[in-house]
Short mmCIF file of C-alpha atoms in Angstrom, two decimals:
data_model
loop_
_atom_site.label_atom_id
_atom_site.label_comp_id
_atom_site.label_asym_id
_atom_site.label_seq_id
_atom_site.Cartn_x
_atom_site.Cartn_y
_atom_site.Cartn_z
CA MET A 1 80.00 193.71 255.88
CA ILE A 2 79.95 197.53 255.94
CA LEU A 3 82.71 199.72 254.52
CA THR A 4 82.46 203.39 255.42
CA PRO A 5 84.66 206.43 254.79
CA PRO A 6 85.16 208.90 257.62
CA GLN A 7 82.19 211.09 256.57
CA ASN A 8 79.97 208.05 255.92
CA LEU A 9 79.33 209.26 252.33
CA PRO A 10 80.32 207.47 249.10
CA GLN A 11 83.51 208.91 247.63
CA GLU A 12 86.38 207.88 245.39
CA VAL A 13 88.97 205.77 247.19
CA LYS A 14 92.55 205.13 246.12
CA ILE A 15 93.24 201.46 246.83
CA GLN A 16 96.69 199.88 246.83
CA LEU A 17 96.34 196.11 246.47
CA LEU A 18 99.10 194.11 248.17
CA LEU A 19 99.64 190.70 246.57
CA THR A 20 101.94 187.79 247.32
CA GLY A 21 105.45 188.07 245.95
CA GLY A 22 105.66 191.77 246.84
CA HIS A 23 103.49 192.89 243.91
CA GLN A 24 101.43 196.07 244.33
CA TYR A 25 98.73 197.57 242.12
CA THR A 26 96.72 200.78 242.52
CA ILE A 27 93.06 201.11 241.51
CA TYR A 28 90.35 203.70 242.20
CA LEU A 29 86.82 202.77 243.33
CA LYS A 30 83.83 204.40 244.99
CA SER A 31 83.62 203.58 248.68
CA ASP A 32 80.29 201.78 248.11
CA ALA A 33 81.48 199.81 245.04
CA PRO A 34 80.61 196.06 245.09
CA LEU A 35 84.18 195.22 244.08
CA LEU A 36 85.56 196.99 247.15
CA GLN A 37 83.13 195.02 249.30
CA LEU A 38 84.33 191.79 247.68
CA LEU A 39 88.00 192.63 248.21
CA ALA A 40 87.36 193.35 251.88
CA LYS A 41 85.33 190.16 252.25
CA THR A 42 88.23 188.21 250.74
CA LEU A 43 90.64 189.60 253.33
CA LEU A 44 88.21 188.81 256.12
CA SER A 45 87.68 185.25 254.87
CA LYS A 46 91.45 184.73 254.96
CA HIS A 47 91.47 185.93 258.57
CA GLN A 48 88.68 183.48 259.39
CA LYS A 49 90.58 180.73 257.54
CA THR A 50 87.82 179.86 255.13
CA GLU A 51 88.80 177.91 252.01
CA ASN A 52 86.69 179.76 249.43
CA SER A 53 88.51 180.99 246.36
CA THR A 54 87.66 183.28 243.49
CA LEU A 55 89.35 184.91 240.53
CA PHE A 56 89.43 188.69 240.53
CA GLN A 57 89.27 190.31 237.09
CA ILE A 58 89.62 194.07 237.52
CA PRO A 59 89.42 196.26 234.39
CA LEU A 60 92.22 198.82 233.94
CA ALA A 61 92.96 201.57 231.40
CA GLU A 62 89.30 202.04 230.48
CA GLY A 63 88.87 198.35 229.79
CA HIS A 64 91.93 197.96 227.54
CA SER A 65 93.60 195.75 230.11
CA ALA A 66 92.67 193.79 233.20
CA LEU A 67 94.35 192.78 236.44
CA CYS A 68 93.61 189.12 237.20
CA PHE A 69 94.65 187.28 240.32
CA PRO A 70 93.25 184.48 242.53
CA SER A 71 91.82 185.59 245.86
CA GLU A 72 94.45 183.68 247.84
CA HIS A 73 97.13 186.06 246.47
CA LEU A 74 95.53 189.10 248.12
CA VAL A 75 97.31 189.83 251.40
CA GLY A 76 96.26 193.40 252.17
CA MET A 77 94.87 196.76 251.04
CA VAL A 78 95.92 200.35 251.73
CA THR A 79 93.04 202.83 251.26
CA GLU A 80 93.17 206.60 250.96
CA PRO A 81 91.11 208.02 252.61
CA PRO A 82 90.87 205.31 255.30
CA ILE A 83 87.96 202.88 255.02
CA TYR A 84 86.67 201.21 258.16
CA LEU A 85 85.63 197.58 258.13
CA GLN A 86 82.88 196.20 260.37
CA HIS A 87 83.15 192.45 260.80
CA LEU A 88 80.75 190.01 259.19
CA GLN A 89 78.15 188.29 261.26
CA PRO A 90 78.84 184.56 261.62
CA GLN A 91 76.06 183.52 259.23
CA GLU A 92 77.28 185.98 256.61
CA SER A 93 80.88 184.77 256.81
CA LYS A 94 79.78 181.36 255.50
CA SER A 95 78.59 182.72 252.17
CA ASN A 96 80.63 181.84 249.09
CA LEU A 97 82.78 184.46 247.41
CA GLN A 98 81.69 185.32 243.90
CA THR A 99 83.86 186.31 240.95
CA TYR A 100 83.48 189.99 240.18
CA THR A 101 82.35 190.52 236.58
CA PRO A 102 82.45 194.17 235.49
CA PRO A 103 79.62 195.45 233.30
CA THR A 104 80.57 195.56 229.63
CA PRO A 105 79.34 198.13 227.15
CA LYS A 106 76.99 196.92 224.45
CA THR A 107 78.96 196.28 221.27
CA ASP A 108 79.00 194.07 218.22
CA ASN A 109 82.59 193.09 219.02
CA LEU A 110 83.40 189.68 220.46
CA GLU A 111 85.43 190.51 223.56
CA SER A 112 88.68 188.63 224.02
CA ARG A 113 89.36 186.93 227.32
CA TYR A 114 92.58 185.83 228.95
CA LEU A 115 93.77 184.26 232.19
CA LEU A 116 96.86 185.64 233.93
CA ILE A 117 98.49 183.63 236.73
CA GLU A 118 101.32 185.12 238.77
CA ASN A 119 104.09 183.24 240.63
CA PHE A 120 103.74 180.33 238.22
CA LEU A 121 107.08 178.75 239.14
CA THR A 122 108.99 178.85 242.39
CA ASN A 123 111.68 181.51 242.78
CA SER A 124 114.30 178.77 242.71
CA GLU A 125 112.95 177.32 239.45
CA THR A 126 112.90 180.76 237.82
CA GLN A 127 116.51 181.45 238.84
CA GLN A 128 117.61 178.03 237.55
CA LEU A 129 115.90 178.80 234.24
CA LEU A 130 117.72 182.14 233.95
CA ASN A 131 121.08 180.56 234.73
CA TYR A 132 120.40 177.89 232.11
CA ILE A 133 119.63 180.28 229.25
CA PHE A 134 122.53 182.58 230.07
CA GLN A 135 124.78 179.57 229.50
CA ARG A 136 122.97 178.75 226.21
CA LYS A 137 123.18 182.22 224.65
CA SER A 138 125.10 180.94 221.60
CA ASP A 139 122.33 178.41 220.84
CA PHE A 140 119.65 181.06 220.26
CA VAL A 141 118.80 181.70 216.60
CA PRO A 142 116.71 184.40 214.86
CA THR A 143 112.97 183.73 214.77
CA THR A 144 110.99 183.32 211.55
CA THR A 145 107.31 183.23 210.59
CA SER A 146 105.43 180.49 208.73
CA THR A 147 104.81 182.96 205.88
CA LYS A 148 108.52 183.91 205.70
CA ALA A 149 107.48 187.58 205.84
CA GLU A 150 110.38 189.99 206.29
CA ASN A 151 110.53 192.50 209.15
CA TYR A 152 107.41 190.99 210.72
CA ARG A 153 109.01 189.36 213.73
CA ARG A 154 112.28 190.17 215.41
CA SER A 155 113.58 188.10 218.33
CA LEU A 156 115.76 185.11 219.16
CA VAL A 157 114.54 181.60 219.87
CA LEU A 158 115.87 178.50 221.61
CA HIS A 159 114.09 175.41 220.30
CA SER A 160 115.55 172.78 222.62
CA PHE A 161 115.45 173.13 226.43
CA PRO A 162 114.26 169.66 227.56
CA LYS A 163 114.38 170.04 231.35
CA PHE A 164 112.49 173.30 231.50
CA ARG A 165 110.13 172.39 228.67
CA GLU A 166 109.08 169.39 230.75
CA LEU A 167 108.68 171.60 233.82
CA ILE A 168 106.40 174.08 232.04
CA VAL A 169 104.36 171.40 230.25
CA ASN A 170 103.80 169.40 233.44
CA ARG A 171 102.73 172.52 235.34
CA ILE A 172 100.30 173.47 232.54
CA GLN A 173 98.82 169.97 232.53
CA GLU A 174 98.22 170.21 236.28
CA ILE A 175 96.14 173.39 235.97
CA PHE A 176 94.64 172.71 232.53
CA PRO A 177 91.10 171.85 233.75
CA ASP A 178 90.99 175.04 235.82
CA VAL A 179 92.23 177.12 232.87
CA LEU A 180 89.37 175.81 230.72
CA THR A 181 86.87 176.58 233.47
CA LYS A 182 88.16 180.12 234.04
CA LEU A 183 88.08 180.88 230.30
CA ASN A 184 84.71 179.15 229.79
CA ILE A 185 86.15 176.78 227.18
CA PRO A 186 84.56 173.33 226.68
CA GLU A 187 86.73 170.44 227.83
CA PHE A 188 88.93 168.81 225.18
CA SER A 189 91.67 166.20 225.00
CA ILE A 190 95.22 167.44 224.53
CA ALA A 191 97.11 166.15 221.51
CA GLN A 192 100.30 168.13 222.16
CA ILE A 193 101.68 171.06 224.11
CA GLU A 194 104.23 172.92 222.01
CA SER A 195 106.96 175.10 223.51
CA GLN A 196 109.66 177.50 222.40
CA LEU A 197 111.87 179.85 224.40
CA THR A 198 112.24 183.39 223.06
CA ALA A 199 114.35 186.42 223.89
CA HIS A 200 113.22 189.94 222.96
CA ASN A 201 115.92 192.60 223.17
CA ASP A 202 116.16 196.20 221.96
CA ASN A 203 113.72 197.00 219.10
CA ASN A 204 112.41 193.43 218.98
CA PHE A 205 108.71 192.89 218.24
CA TYR A 206 106.08 190.63 216.64
CA LYS A 207 103.43 192.28 214.48
CA ILE A 208 99.72 191.39 214.44
CA HIS A 209 99.03 187.68 213.87
CA ASN A 210 97.08 184.72 215.18
CA ASP A 211 98.41 181.28 216.05
CA ASN A 212 96.08 178.89 214.23
CA GLY A 213 95.47 180.48 210.84
CA SER A 214 96.99 177.77 208.66
CA PRO A 215 96.24 174.07 208.03
CA GLU A 216 99.39 173.14 209.97
CA THR A 217 98.30 175.10 213.05
CA ALA A 218 94.52 174.62 212.87
CA THR A 219 94.39 172.30 215.90
CA ARG A 220 95.90 174.91 218.22
CA VAL A 221 93.21 175.96 220.71
CA LEU A 222 95.09 177.81 223.46
CA THR A 223 98.19 179.97 223.38
CA TYR A 224 100.27 180.50 226.51
CA VAL A 225 103.13 182.89 227.31
CA TYR A 226 105.28 182.51 230.41
CA TYR A 227 107.28 185.67 231.24
CA PHE A 228 110.59 185.76 233.09
CA TYR A 229 113.55 188.13 233.24
CA ARG A 230 116.45 189.22 235.40
CA GLU A 231 115.65 191.72 238.13
CA PRO A 232 115.84 194.61 238.41
CA LYS A 233 114.02 194.78 235.09
CA ALA A 234 116.29 196.34 232.46
CA PHE A 235 113.84 196.77 229.55
CA THR A 236 110.60 198.58 228.85
CA GLY A 237 107.79 197.83 226.40
CA GLY A 238 107.16 194.38 225.03
CA ASN A 239 103.48 194.49 226.06
CA LEU A 240 101.23 191.79 224.65
CA ILE A 241 98.20 193.24 222.84
CA ILE A 242 95.22 190.88 222.47
CA TYR A 243 92.57 192.24 220.11
CA ASP A 244 88.86 191.75 220.44
CA SER A 245 87.22 190.12 217.41
CA LYS A 246 84.38 190.72 215.03
CA ILE A 247 82.88 188.55 212.29
CA GLN A 248 83.36 189.91 208.78
CA ASP A 249 82.43 187.89 205.67
CA LYS A 250 82.13 184.79 207.88
CA TYR A 251 85.70 185.21 209.17
CA TYR A 252 87.03 186.31 212.54
CA VAL A 253 88.95 189.57 212.15
CA LYS A 254 90.43 191.93 214.71
CA ALA A 255 88.37 194.74 216.17
CA GLU A 256 89.77 198.13 217.13
CA THR A 257 89.41 197.38 220.86
CA PHE A 258 92.00 195.32 222.68
CA LYS A 259 93.48 194.16 225.99
CA THR A 260 97.03 194.99 227.12
CA ILE A 261 99.15 192.59 229.19
CA GLU A 262 102.38 193.96 230.59
CA PRO A 263 105.15 191.36 231.05
CA THR A 264 105.27 190.45 234.74
CA ASN A 265 108.15 188.34 235.98
CA ASN A 266 107.22 184.69 236.69
CA SER A 267 103.67 185.00 235.31
CA ILE A 268 101.83 183.09 232.60
CA VAL A 269 98.93 184.17 230.39
CA PHE A 270 96.52 181.93 228.48
CA PHE A 271 94.22 183.00 225.60
CA LEU A 272 92.54 181.52 222.53
CA SER A 273 94.95 180.91 219.65
CA ARG A 274 92.50 182.39 217.14
CA TYR A 275 92.76 185.85 218.73
CA MET A 276 94.74 188.41 216.77
CA HIS A 277 97.61 189.63 218.94
CA GLU A 278 101.01 191.32 218.77
CA VAL A 279 104.10 192.05 220.84
CA LEU A 280 104.94 195.75 220.98
CA PRO A 281 108.58 196.80 220.50
CA VAL A 282 110.98 196.33 223.40
CA THR A 283 113.43 199.00 224.51
CA CYS A 284 116.59 197.68 226.17
CA HIS A 285 119.24 200.37 226.42
CA SER A 286 122.05 198.03 227.49
CA GLN A 287 121.29 195.63 224.59
CA ALA A 288 122.80 192.91 226.79
CA PHE A 289 121.32 189.46 226.16
CA SER A 290 120.87 188.89 229.90
CA ASP A 291 118.65 192.02 230.10
CA SER A 292 116.14 190.67 227.56
CA ARG A 293 112.44 190.00 227.94
CA PHE A 294 112.34 186.19 228.03
CA THR A 295 109.35 183.94 227.47
CA ILE A 296 108.49 180.30 227.19
CA ASN A 297 105.54 180.40 224.85
CA GLY A 298 103.58 177.77 223.00
CA TRP A 299 100.30 176.24 222.07
CA ILE A 300 97.93 173.57 223.36
CA ARG A 301 96.65 171.44 220.48
CA LYS A 302 93.32 169.64 220.47
CA ASP A 303 93.15 165.92 219.75
CA ASN A 304 90.61 165.51 216.92
CA SER A 305 91.08 161.77 216.50
#
């Protein structure tokens, strides 16, 4: 495959990625960048109806965040200036797509990893979930922390939502082997998948913590957060910050570097429960419950028996 700009010289290209569900993201690459070649090859493989799949992991904001999506969600690209695609030869079209892994700077930090999956539920399921929680507003209670620390976490939680808890847990179980593979985590048997439903409204937050730092939570291996909210989106903020780690006095502690995940409607993110992370404050001018940043979040526990 050959990608060439009009003058046939490498130059910076503005690329608008068009994904399923109407999502659009803009990145900037050199016209001869391997990632641009891989994106174009993915589009061509879809045209040729091949069944290869890969996970794109594109660094954003100088490596502080990353855009992750499976290749089958890529439906088009808009390039500025225009880039011209010459078709693959038949023998080349049979080659497998490879996951793009960006080079990482040399550091003593242990880089955190996460997996973000968009369009996790159907649109109908997401709307049913919203309708359900709007009817259960009075059942939400203030959240607490295991340490009972004051002013450390501010949000509302719904502990019982049987139908939708079962939906999320079953969907997670279906993709669990693939999640482990994508995150390079050794296979393990699940003892339990915990779930809670939270609502973050104006000036709600959760300060830096991890999810398995006590004897009661030590068997938690993976944390997941499923995002959903009413559209058009009526809040800002609420980004999830996942810190890289470093070893200090034989303990994992947070590094100064981090990844940023912006809440995207109907998406789910998985990461190791030992990672230090936080939820930045939410701004919701209406302060209406229905305009909140909602999540179903929880933990996958390992069976040590």
